[in-house]
Amino acid sequence: MDDGSAQATWAILVAAGTGERLGSDRPKAFAALAGRPLLAESLERLDASDWVDAIVVAAPPEWEEPAILLAEELVASKVTSVVTGGATRAESVRNALAEVSDEALVVLVHDAARPLVDDAVIERVLGGLDGTVEGVVPGLAVRDTVKRVERGLVAETVDRDGLVAVQTPQAFLADRLRAAYAGDLAGATDCASLVERAGGRIAVVEGDPRLGKVTTADDLRRVEQLLDRSEP
Ligand code: CTP
Ligand code: MG
């Protein structure tokens, strides 16, 4: 990894949220998943991926040091820096983006709250960057009927056709992601929405049900069960 081309794909791992809905005594990224911090799972998986050349982690304020120690413990040698996250996910991504090399061609952004990232989905999102789009996101077709509710009453049943629930990792051309993050971040719930706002085209590839986000304590148990089944 001594020339620019060898560091073409950078990963940003956002782990700086408080995890309010999980209700743990520590930030969600450091809540225990099968006996180690939740962050360990995605960090180890990204570090092991041949598709990923370097990793920047966004950690909660005051948790930068534990994040560095965790990376050392896991021998996650692709981690180039740990930055302090911001007040919103988008601000955390922006802080991490500042540490991504100018040489990077592609940036993958992943939520530490989705521990079970694997090479198959990384390959799908990177493979989707075929020169016709600026970004690629994994998504799952919405199977349930979706309704818009106002003050407890159904205002509308939304046409499910074409509706997709979007996950991470999301892949972007590095220069387009930087341009999108140079602007206003208000209201951004994912990276792709900012690139869309800046006029970028985003493709959707197949997501993975195992990539569901850990939000509550029940989700942690669910992922632990999936881990039991997926580990040798
Ligand atoms: N995230 C972040 N910086 C923030 C907020 C969120 O890096 N200021 C990250 C989280 O660490 C997580 C991902 O963005 O990996 C998705 O956010 P979410 O699941 O909402 O996590 P939290 O914000 O921590 O959880 P909650 O909303 O329940 O507080
Ligand atoms: Mg949140």
PDB file of C-alpha atoms and ligand atoms in Angstrom:
ATOM      1  CA  MET A   1       0.000   0.000   0.000  1.00  0.00           C
ATOM      2  CA  ASP A   2       2.633   2.527  -0.942  1.00  0.00           C
ATOM      3  CA  ASP A   3       1.084   4.383  -3.842  1.00  0.00           C
ATOM      4  CA  GLY A   4      -2.148   6.318  -4.277  1.00  0.00           C
ATOM      5  CA  SER A   5      -3.868   3.703  -6.381  1.00  0.00           C
ATOM      6  CA  ALA A   6      -3.421   1.125  -3.650  1.00  0.00           C
ATOM      7  CA  GLN A   7      -5.503   3.322  -1.335  1.00  0.00           C
ATOM      8  CA  ALA A   8      -8.362   3.822  -3.721  1.00  0.00           C
ATOM      9  CA  THR A   9     -11.242   2.840  -1.454  1.00  0.00           C
ATOM     10  CA  TRP A  10     -11.669   4.396   1.962  1.00  0.00           C
ATOM     11  CA  ALA A  11     -14.284   3.420   4.488  1.00  0.00           C
ATOM     12  CA  ILE A  12     -15.869   5.785   6.997  1.00  0.00           C
ATOM     13  CA  LEU A  13     -17.325   3.947   9.968  1.00  0.00           C
ATOM     14  CA  VAL A  14     -19.731   6.181  11.869  1.00  0.00           C
ATOM     15  CA  ALA A  15     -19.964   5.151  15.506  1.00  0.00           C
ATOM     16  CA  ALA A  16     -20.474   8.484  17.242  1.00  0.00           C
ATOM     17  CA  GLY A  17     -24.163   8.264  18.154  1.00  0.00           C
ATOM     18  CA  THR A  18     -25.339   8.168  21.753  1.00  0.00           C
ATOM     19  CA  GLY A  19     -27.689   5.229  21.275  1.00  0.00           C
ATOM     20  CA  GLU A  20     -30.551   6.838  23.130  1.00  0.00           C
ATOM     21  CA  ARG A  21     -33.083   4.215  22.055  1.00  0.00           C
ATOM     22  CA  LEU A  22     -30.802   1.374  23.155  1.00  0.00           C
ATOM     23  CA  GLY A  23     -30.723   2.799  26.686  1.00  0.00           C
ATOM     24  CA  SER A  24     -27.273   1.446  27.571  1.00  0.00           C
ATOM     25  CA  ASP A  25     -24.936   3.092  30.112  1.00  0.00           C
ATOM     26  CA  ARG A  26     -22.513   3.858  27.273  1.00  0.00           C
ATOM     27  CA  PRO A  27     -22.698   4.918  23.625  1.00  0.00           C
ATOM     28  CA  LYS A  28     -24.269   2.294  21.358  1.00  0.00           C
ATOM     29  CA  ALA A  29     -20.983   1.519  19.583  1.00  0.00           C
ATOM     30  CA  PHE A  30     -19.570   0.348  22.924  1.00  0.00           C
ATOM     31  CA  ALA A  31     -22.590  -1.625  24.102  1.00  0.00           C
ATOM     32  CA  ALA A  32     -21.831  -5.332  24.381  1.00  0.00           C
ATOM     33  CA  LEU A  33     -22.543  -7.565  21.404  1.00  0.00           C
ATOM     34  CA  ALA A  34     -21.609 -11.176  22.119  1.00  0.00           C
ATOM     35  CA  GLY A  35     -19.132 -10.046  24.758  1.00  0.00           C
ATOM     36  CA  ARG A  36     -17.347  -7.250  22.928  1.00  0.00           C
ATOM     37  CA  PRO A  37     -18.145  -3.693  21.855  1.00  0.00           C
ATOM     38  CA  LEU A  38     -20.672  -3.501  19.009  1.00  0.00           C
ATOM     39  CA  LEU A  39     -18.141  -1.462  17.032  1.00  0.00           C
ATOM     40  CA  ALA A  40     -15.703  -4.404  17.015  1.00  0.00           C
ATOM     41  CA  GLU A  41     -17.867  -6.438  14.646  1.00  0.00           C
ATOM     42  CA  SER A  42     -18.076  -3.956  11.755  1.00  0.00           C
ATOM     43  CA  LEU A  43     -14.532  -2.700  12.312  1.00  0.00           C
ATOM     44  CA  GLU A  44     -13.102  -6.192  12.087  1.00  0.00           C
ATOM     45  CA  ARG A  45     -15.172  -7.001   9.013  1.00  0.00           C
ATOM     46  CA  LEU A  46     -14.218  -3.821   7.133  1.00  0.00           C
ATOM     47  CA  ASP A  47     -10.567  -4.261   8.066  1.00  0.00           C
ATOM     48  CA  ALA A  48     -10.609  -7.836   6.759  1.00  0.00           C
ATOM     49  CA  SER A  49     -12.207  -6.872   3.453  1.00  0.00           C
ATOM     50  CA  ASP A  50      -9.903  -6.877   0.452  1.00  0.00           C
ATOM     51  CA  TRP A  51     -12.087  -4.130  -1.028  1.00  0.00           C
ATOM     52  CA  VAL A  52     -11.244  -1.662   1.726  1.00  0.00           C
ATOM     53  CA  ASP A  53      -7.861   0.055   1.783  1.00  0.00           C
ATOM     54  CA  ALA A  54      -8.176   2.433   4.732  1.00  0.00           C
ATOM     55  CA  ILE A  55     -10.677   3.219   7.480  1.00  0.00           C
ATOM     56  CA  VAL A  56     -11.624   6.379   9.388  1.00  0.00           C
ATOM     57  CA  VAL A  57     -13.751   5.884  12.503  1.00  0.00           C
ATOM     58  CA  ALA A  58     -16.002   8.594  13.959  1.00  0.00           C
ATOM     59  CA  ALA A  59     -16.224   8.019  17.718  1.00  0.00           C
ATOM     60  CA  PRO A  60     -18.389   9.719  20.333  1.00  0.00           C
ATOM     61  CA  PRO A  61     -16.751  12.619  22.220  1.00  0.00           C
ATOM     62  CA  GLU A  62     -14.538  11.181  25.008  1.00  0.00           C
ATOM     63  CA  TRP A  63     -14.609   7.733  23.386  1.00  0.00           C
ATOM     64  CA  GLU A  64     -11.846   8.348  20.843  1.00  0.00           C
ATOM     65  CA  GLU A  65      -9.239   6.642  23.018  1.00  0.00           C
ATOM     66  CA  PRO A  66     -11.297   3.476  23.616  1.00  0.00           C
ATOM     67  CA  ALA A  67     -11.920   3.339  19.846  1.00  0.00           C
ATOM     68  CA  ILE A  68      -8.176   3.555  19.133  1.00  0.00           C
ATOM     69  CA  LEU A  69      -7.467   0.869  21.731  1.00  0.00           C
ATOM     70  CA  LEU A  70     -10.143  -1.350  20.228  1.00  0.00           C
ATOM     71  CA  ALA A  71      -8.629  -0.977  16.753  1.00  0.00           C
ATOM     72  CA  GLU A  72      -5.220  -1.888  18.184  1.00  0.00           C
ATOM     73  CA  GLU A  73      -6.630  -4.862  20.036  1.00  0.00           C
ATOM     74  CA  LEU A  74      -8.284  -6.140  16.853  1.00  0.00           C
ATOM     75  CA  VAL A  75      -5.112  -5.398  14.877  1.00  0.00           C
ATOM     76  CA  ALA A  76      -7.316  -3.401  12.536  1.00  0.00           C
ATOM     77  CA  SER A  77      -4.285  -2.016  10.737  1.00  0.00           C
ATOM     78  CA  LYS A  78      -6.263  -0.158   8.062  1.00  0.00           C
ATOM     79  CA  VAL A  79      -7.559   2.370  10.592  1.00  0.00           C
ATOM     80  CA  THR A  80      -5.712   5.589   9.770  1.00  0.00           C
ATOM     81  CA  SER A  81      -7.542   7.854  12.195  1.00  0.00           C
ATOM     82  CA  VAL A  82     -10.282   8.138  14.760  1.00  0.00           C
ATOM     83  CA  VAL A  83     -12.124  11.462  14.705  1.00  0.00           C
ATOM     84  CA  THR A  84     -14.601  12.956  17.146  1.00  0.00           C
ATOM     85  CA  GLY A  85     -18.135  12.681  15.832  1.00  0.00           C
ATOM     86  CA  GLY A  86     -20.562  15.574  15.582  1.00  0.00           C
ATOM     87  CA  ALA A  87     -24.043  16.266  16.904  1.00  0.00           C
ATOM     88  CA  THR A  88     -25.678  14.508  13.945  1.00  0.00           C
ATOM     89  CA  ARG A  89     -24.729  11.550  11.791  1.00  0.00           C
ATOM     90  CA  ALA A  90     -24.063  13.884   8.859  1.00  0.00           C
ATOM     91  CA  GLU A  91     -21.669  15.975  10.974  1.00  0.00           C
ATOM     92  CA  SER A  92     -19.868  12.808  12.030  1.00  0.00           C
ATOM     93  CA  VAL A  93     -19.465  11.821   8.377  1.00  0.00           C
ATOM     94  CA  ARG A  94     -18.166  15.307   7.558  1.00  0.00           C
ATOM     95  CA  ASN A  95     -15.597  15.140  10.360  1.00  0.00           C
ATOM     96  CA  ALA A  96     -14.405  11.744   9.118  1.00  0.00           C
ATOM     97  CA  LEU A  97     -14.331  12.872   5.493  1.00  0.00           C
ATOM     98  CA  ALA A  98     -11.750  15.510   6.463  1.00  0.00           C
ATOM     99  CA  GLU A  99      -9.354  12.649   7.280  1.00  0.00           C
ATOM    100  CA  VAL A 100      -9.918  10.742   4.044  1.00  0.00           C
ATOM    101  CA  SER A 101      -6.949  11.012   1.697  1.00  0.00           C
ATOM    102  CA  ASP A 102      -7.206  13.306  -1.337  1.00  0.00           C
ATOM    103  CA  GLU A 103      -6.082  10.255  -3.304  1.00  0.00           C
ATOM    104  CA  ALA A 104      -9.207   8.285  -2.421  1.00  0.00           C
ATOM    105  CA  LEU A 105     -11.380   7.524  -5.422  1.00  0.00           C
ATOM    106  CA  VAL A 106     -14.274   5.876  -3.647  1.00  0.00           C
ATOM    107  CA  VAL A 107     -15.634   6.295  -0.128  1.00  0.00           C
ATOM    108  CA  LEU A 108     -17.799   3.694   1.572  1.00  0.00           C
ATOM    109  CA  VAL A 109     -19.830   5.007   4.490  1.00  0.00           C
ATOM    110  CA  HIS A 110     -21.068   2.465   6.998  1.00  0.00           C
ATOM    111  CA  ASP A 111     -23.050   2.576  10.259  1.00  0.00           C
ATOM    112  CA  ALA A 112     -21.395   0.785  13.177  1.00  0.00           C
ATOM    113  CA  ALA A 113     -24.997   0.108  14.210  1.00  0.00           C
ATOM    114  CA  ARG A 114     -25.154  -2.450  11.343  1.00  0.00           C
ATOM    115  CA  PRO A 115     -22.580  -4.961  12.596  1.00  0.00           C
ATOM    116  CA  LEU A 116     -23.059  -7.729  10.040  1.00  0.00           C
ATOM    117  CA  VAL A 117     -21.541  -6.013   7.003  1.00  0.00           C
ATOM    118  CA  ASP A 118     -19.873  -8.498   4.667  1.00  0.00           C
ATOM    119  CA  ASP A 119     -17.916  -8.669   1.436  1.00  0.00           C
ATOM    120  CA  ALA A 120     -20.965  -9.656  -0.602  1.00  0.00           C
ATOM    121  CA  VAL A 121     -22.762  -6.345   0.009  1.00  0.00           C
ATOM    122  CA  ILE A 122     -19.512  -4.362  -0.237  1.00  0.00           C
ATOM    123  CA  GLU A 123     -18.946  -5.973  -3.616  1.00  0.00           C
ATOM    124  CA  ARG A 124     -22.476  -5.133  -4.756  1.00  0.00           C
ATOM    125  CA  VAL A 125     -22.257  -1.438  -3.868  1.00  0.00           C
ATOM    126  CA  LEU A 126     -18.746  -1.004  -5.275  1.00  0.00           C
ATOM    127  CA  GLY A 127     -19.696  -2.947  -8.388  1.00  0.00           C
ATOM    128  CA  GLY A 128     -22.652  -0.621  -8.896  1.00  0.00           C
ATOM    129  CA  LEU A 129     -20.286   2.347  -9.360  1.00  0.00           C
ATOM    130  CA  ASP A 130     -20.127   1.685 -13.081  1.00  0.00           C
ATOM    131  CA  GLY A 131     -19.437   5.200 -14.319  1.00  0.00           C
ATOM    132  CA  THR A 132     -23.091   6.133 -14.815  1.00  0.00           C
ATOM    133  CA  VAL A 133     -23.866   6.983 -11.167  1.00  0.00           C
ATOM    134  CA  GLU A 134     -22.224   8.920  -8.349  1.00  0.00           C
ATOM    135  CA  GLY A 135     -23.368   6.663  -5.552  1.00  0.00           C
ATOM    136  CA  VAL A 136     -24.765   3.208  -4.798  1.00  0.00           C
ATOM    137  CA  VAL A 137     -26.855   2.163  -1.804  1.00  0.00           C
ATOM    138  CA  PRO A 138     -28.111  -1.250  -0.660  1.00  0.00           C
ATOM    139  CA  GLY A 139     -31.871  -1.434  -0.291  1.00  0.00           C
ATOM    140  CA  LEU A 140     -34.639  -3.884   0.501  1.00  0.00           C
ATOM    141  CA  ALA A 141     -38.065  -3.706  -1.083  1.00  0.00           C
ATOM    142  CA  VAL A 142     -40.691  -2.674   1.439  1.00  0.00           C
ATOM    143  CA  ARG A 143     -42.993  -5.656   1.998  1.00  0.00           C
ATOM    144  CA  ASP A 144     -45.395  -4.243   4.560  1.00  0.00           C
ATOM    145  CA  THR A 145     -48.157  -1.864   3.631  1.00  0.00           C
ATOM    146  CA  VAL A 146     -46.986   1.640   4.449  1.00  0.00           C
ATOM    147  CA  LYS A 147     -49.287   4.379   5.726  1.00  0.00           C
ATOM    148  CA  ARG A 148     -48.695   8.007   6.473  1.00  0.00           C
ATOM    149  CA  VAL A 149     -50.233   8.764   9.870  1.00  0.00           C
ATOM    150  CA  GLU A 150     -51.181  12.183  11.198  1.00  0.00           C
ATOM    151  CA  ARG A 151     -52.329  12.647  14.815  1.00  0.00           C
ATOM    152  CA  GLY A 152     -53.080   8.941  15.143  1.00  0.00           C
ATOM    153  CA  LEU A 153     -55.177   8.711  12.000  1.00  0.00           C
ATOM    154  CA  VAL A 154     -54.223   7.320   8.623  1.00  0.00           C
ATOM    155  CA  ALA A 155     -53.805  10.207   6.232  1.00  0.00           C
ATOM    156  CA  GLU A 156     -52.720   8.089   3.293  1.00  0.00           C
ATOM    157  CA  THR A 157     -51.819   4.552   2.255  1.00  0.00           C
ATOM    158  CA  VAL A 158     -48.588   4.981   0.357  1.00  0.00           C
ATOM    159  CA  ASP A 159     -48.162   3.105  -2.899  1.00  0.00           C
ATOM    160  CA  ARG A 160     -45.546   0.483  -1.991  1.00  0.00           C
ATOM    161  CA  ASP A 161     -44.462   0.102  -5.584  1.00  0.00           C
ATOM    162  CA  GLY A 162     -40.842   1.166  -5.925  1.00  0.00           C
ATOM    163  CA  LEU A 163     -40.409   1.846  -2.199  1.00  0.00           C
ATOM    164  CA  VAL A 164     -37.104   0.628  -0.842  1.00  0.00           C
ATOM    165  CA  ALA A 165     -35.697   0.695   2.702  1.00  0.00           C
ATOM    166  CA  VAL A 166     -32.098   1.821   2.417  1.00  0.00           C
ATOM    167  CA  GLN A 167     -29.145   0.490   4.418  1.00  0.00           C
ATOM    168  CA  THR A 168     -25.385   0.945   4.589  1.00  0.00           C
ATOM    169  CA  PRO A 169     -22.616   0.479   3.398  1.00  0.00           C
ATOM    170  CA  GLN A 170     -23.194   3.220   0.818  1.00  0.00           C
ATOM    171  CA  ALA A 171     -20.530   3.792  -1.855  1.00  0.00           C
ATOM    172  CA  PHE A 172     -19.727   7.136  -3.475  1.00  0.00           C
ATOM    173  CA  LEU A 173     -17.251   8.710  -5.833  1.00  0.00           C
ATOM    174  CA  ALA A 174     -15.042  10.534  -3.335  1.00  0.00           C
ATOM    175  CA  ASP A 175     -15.165  13.930  -5.045  1.00  0.00           C
ATOM    176  CA  ARG A 176     -18.957  13.863  -5.283  1.00  0.00           C
ATOM    177  CA  LEU A 177     -19.341  12.931  -1.634  1.00  0.00           C
ATOM    178  CA  ARG A 178     -17.003  15.758  -0.609  1.00  0.00           C
ATOM    179  CA  ALA A 179     -18.943  18.224  -2.736  1.00  0.00           C
ATOM    180  CA  ALA A 180     -22.229  17.113  -1.176  1.00  0.00           C
ATOM    181  CA  TYR A 181     -20.805  17.477   2.344  1.00  0.00           C
ATOM    182  CA  ALA A 182     -19.472  20.949   1.625  1.00  0.00           C
ATOM    183  CA  GLY A 183     -23.047  22.228   1.655  1.00  0.00           C
ATOM    184  CA  ASP A 184     -25.891  22.402   4.159  1.00  0.00           C
ATOM    185  CA  LEU A 185     -26.297  19.162   6.128  1.00  0.00           C
ATOM    186  CA  ALA A 186     -29.704  19.916   7.649  1.00  0.00           C
ATOM    187  CA  GLY A 187     -32.282  17.168   7.335  1.00  0.00           C
ATOM    188  CA  ALA A 188     -29.910  14.569   5.892  1.00  0.00           C
ATOM    189  CA  THR A 189     -30.762  11.089   7.171  1.00  0.00           C
ATOM    190  CA  ASP A 190     -28.217   9.333   4.985  1.00  0.00           C
ATOM    191  CA  CYS A 191     -25.260  10.272   2.797  1.00  0.00           C
ATOM    192  CA  ALA A 192     -27.049   9.479  -0.420  1.00  0.00           C
ATOM    193  CA  SER A 193     -29.733  12.093   0.253  1.00  0.00           C
ATOM    194  CA  LEU A 194     -27.054  14.809   0.290  1.00  0.00           C
ATOM    195  CA  VAL A 195     -25.534  13.560  -2.961  1.00  0.00           C
ATOM    196  CA  GLU A 196     -29.062  13.435  -4.468  1.00  0.00           C
ATOM    197  CA  ARG A 197     -29.659  17.005  -3.315  1.00  0.00           C
ATOM    198  CA  ALA A 198     -26.480  18.027  -5.129  1.00  0.00           C
ATOM    199  CA  GLY A 199     -27.848  16.470  -8.324  1.00  0.00           C
ATOM    200  CA  GLY A 200     -26.041  13.143  -8.049  1.00  0.00           C
ATOM    201  CA  ARG A 201     -27.479   9.897  -9.389  1.00  0.00           C
ATOM    202  CA  ILE A 202     -27.758   7.079  -6.882  1.00  0.00           C
ATOM    203  CA  ALA A 203     -28.275   3.445  -7.840  1.00  0.00           C
ATOM    204  CA  VAL A 204     -29.859   0.856  -5.563  1.00  0.00           C
ATOM    205  CA  VAL A 205     -28.531  -2.696  -5.298  1.00  0.00           C
ATOM    206  CA  GLU A 206     -29.870  -5.576  -3.223  1.00  0.00           C
ATOM    207  CA  GLY A 207     -29.437  -5.074   0.516  1.00  0.00           C
ATOM    208  CA  ASP A 208     -29.276  -7.761   3.171  1.00  0.00           C
ATOM    209  CA  PRO A 209     -31.838  -8.435   5.919  1.00  0.00           C
ATOM    210  CA  ARG A 210     -28.906  -9.182   8.237  1.00  0.00           C
ATOM    211  CA  LEU A 211     -27.805  -5.560   7.848  1.00  0.00           C
ATOM    212  CA  GLY A 212     -30.744  -4.316   9.885  1.00  0.00           C
ATOM    213  CA  LYS A 213     -29.774  -1.507  12.230  1.00  0.00           C
ATOM    214  CA  VAL A 214     -29.320  -2.172  15.926  1.00  0.00           C
ATOM    215  CA  THR A 215     -31.637   0.362  17.543  1.00  0.00           C
ATOM    216  CA  THR A 216     -33.052  -1.350  20.634  1.00  0.00           C
ATOM    217  CA  ALA A 217     -31.850  -3.998  23.085  1.00  0.00           C
ATOM    218  CA  ASP A 218     -34.012  -6.542  21.222  1.00  0.00           C
ATOM    219  CA  ASP A 219     -32.064  -5.794  18.048  1.00  0.00           C
ATOM    220  CA  LEU A 220     -28.818  -6.588  19.888  1.00  0.00           C
ATOM    221  CA  ARG A 221     -30.153 -10.000  20.889  1.00  0.00           C
ATOM    222  CA  ARG A 222     -31.340 -10.633  17.321  1.00  0.00           C
ATOM    223  CA  VAL A 223     -27.900  -9.867  15.906  1.00  0.00           C
ATOM    224  CA  GLU A 224     -26.276 -12.063  18.565  1.00  0.00           C
ATOM    225  CA  GLN A 225     -28.402 -14.968  17.365  1.00  0.00           C
ATOM    226  CA  LEU A 226     -27.426 -14.304  13.755  1.00  0.00           C
ATOM    227  CA  LEU A 227     -23.758 -14.220  14.807  1.00  0.00           C
ATOM    228  CA  ASP A 228     -24.092 -17.607  16.502  1.00  0.00           C
ATOM    229  CA  ARG A 229     -25.322 -19.007  13.238  1.00  0.00           C
ATOM    230  CA  SER A 230     -22.832 -17.299  10.944  1.00  0.00           C
ATOM    231  CA  GLU A 231     -19.632 -17.930  12.891  1.00  0.00           C
ATOM    232  CA  PRO A 232     -17.775 -21.220  12.408  1.00  0.00           C
TER     233      PRO A 232
HETATM  234  N1  CTP B   1     -24.068   8.403  14.349  1.00  0.00           N
HETATM  235  C1  CTP B   1     -22.921   9.183  14.437  1.00  0.00           C
HETATM  236  N2  CTP B   1     -22.993  10.447  14.944  1.00  0.00           N
HETATM  237  C2  CTP B   1     -24.165  10.939  15.406  1.00  0.00           C
HETATM  238  C3  CTP B   1     -25.352  10.159  15.310  1.00  0.00           C
HETATM  239  C4  CTP B   1     -25.269   8.878  14.771  1.00  0.00           C
HETATM  240  O1  CTP B   1     -21.844   8.729  14.040  1.00  0.00           O
HETATM  241  N3  CTP B   1     -24.181  12.169  15.929  1.00  0.00           N
HETATM  242  C5  CTP B   1     -23.967   7.030  13.841  1.00  0.00           C
HETATM  243  C6  CTP B   1     -24.333   6.004  14.897  1.00  0.00           C
HETATM  244  O2  CTP B   1     -23.213   5.740  15.736  1.00  0.00           O
HETATM  245  C7  CTP B   1     -24.797   4.827  14.085  1.00  0.00           C
HETATM  246  C8  CTP B   1     -25.330   5.454  12.804  1.00  0.00           C
HETATM  247  O3  CTP B   1     -24.883   6.816  12.788  1.00  0.00           O
HETATM  248  O4  CTP B   1     -23.743   3.931  13.773  1.00  0.00           O
HETATM  249  C9  CTP B   1     -26.844   5.391  12.737  1.00  0.00           C
HETATM  250  O5  CTP B   1     -27.411   6.144  13.807  1.00  0.00           O
HETATM  251  P1  CTP B   1     -28.442   5.580  14.871  1.00  0.00           P
HETATM  252  O6  CTP B   1     -28.717   4.141  14.645  1.00  0.00           O
HETATM  253  O7  CTP B   1     -29.575   6.539  14.974  1.00  0.00           O
HETATM  254  O8  CTP B   1     -27.546   5.618  16.216  1.00  0.00           O
HETATM  255  P2  CTP B   1     -27.701   6.573  17.458  1.00  0.00           P
HETATM  256  O9  CTP B   1     -27.951   7.962  16.990  1.00  0.00           O
HETATM  257  O10 CTP B   1     -26.525   6.334  18.309  1.00  0.00           O
HETATM  258  O11 CTP B   1     -28.990   5.984  18.182  1.00  0.00           O
HETATM  259  P3  CTP B   1     -30.249   6.811  18.762  1.00  0.00           P
HETATM  260  O12 CTP B   1     -30.820   7.536  17.556  1.00  0.00           O
HETATM  261  O13 CTP B   1     -31.147   5.783  19.347  1.00  0.00           O
HETATM  262  O14 CTP B   1     -29.679   7.769  19.767  1.00  0.00           O
HETATM  263 MG    MG B   2     -29.776   8.479  15.880  1.00  0.00          MG
END
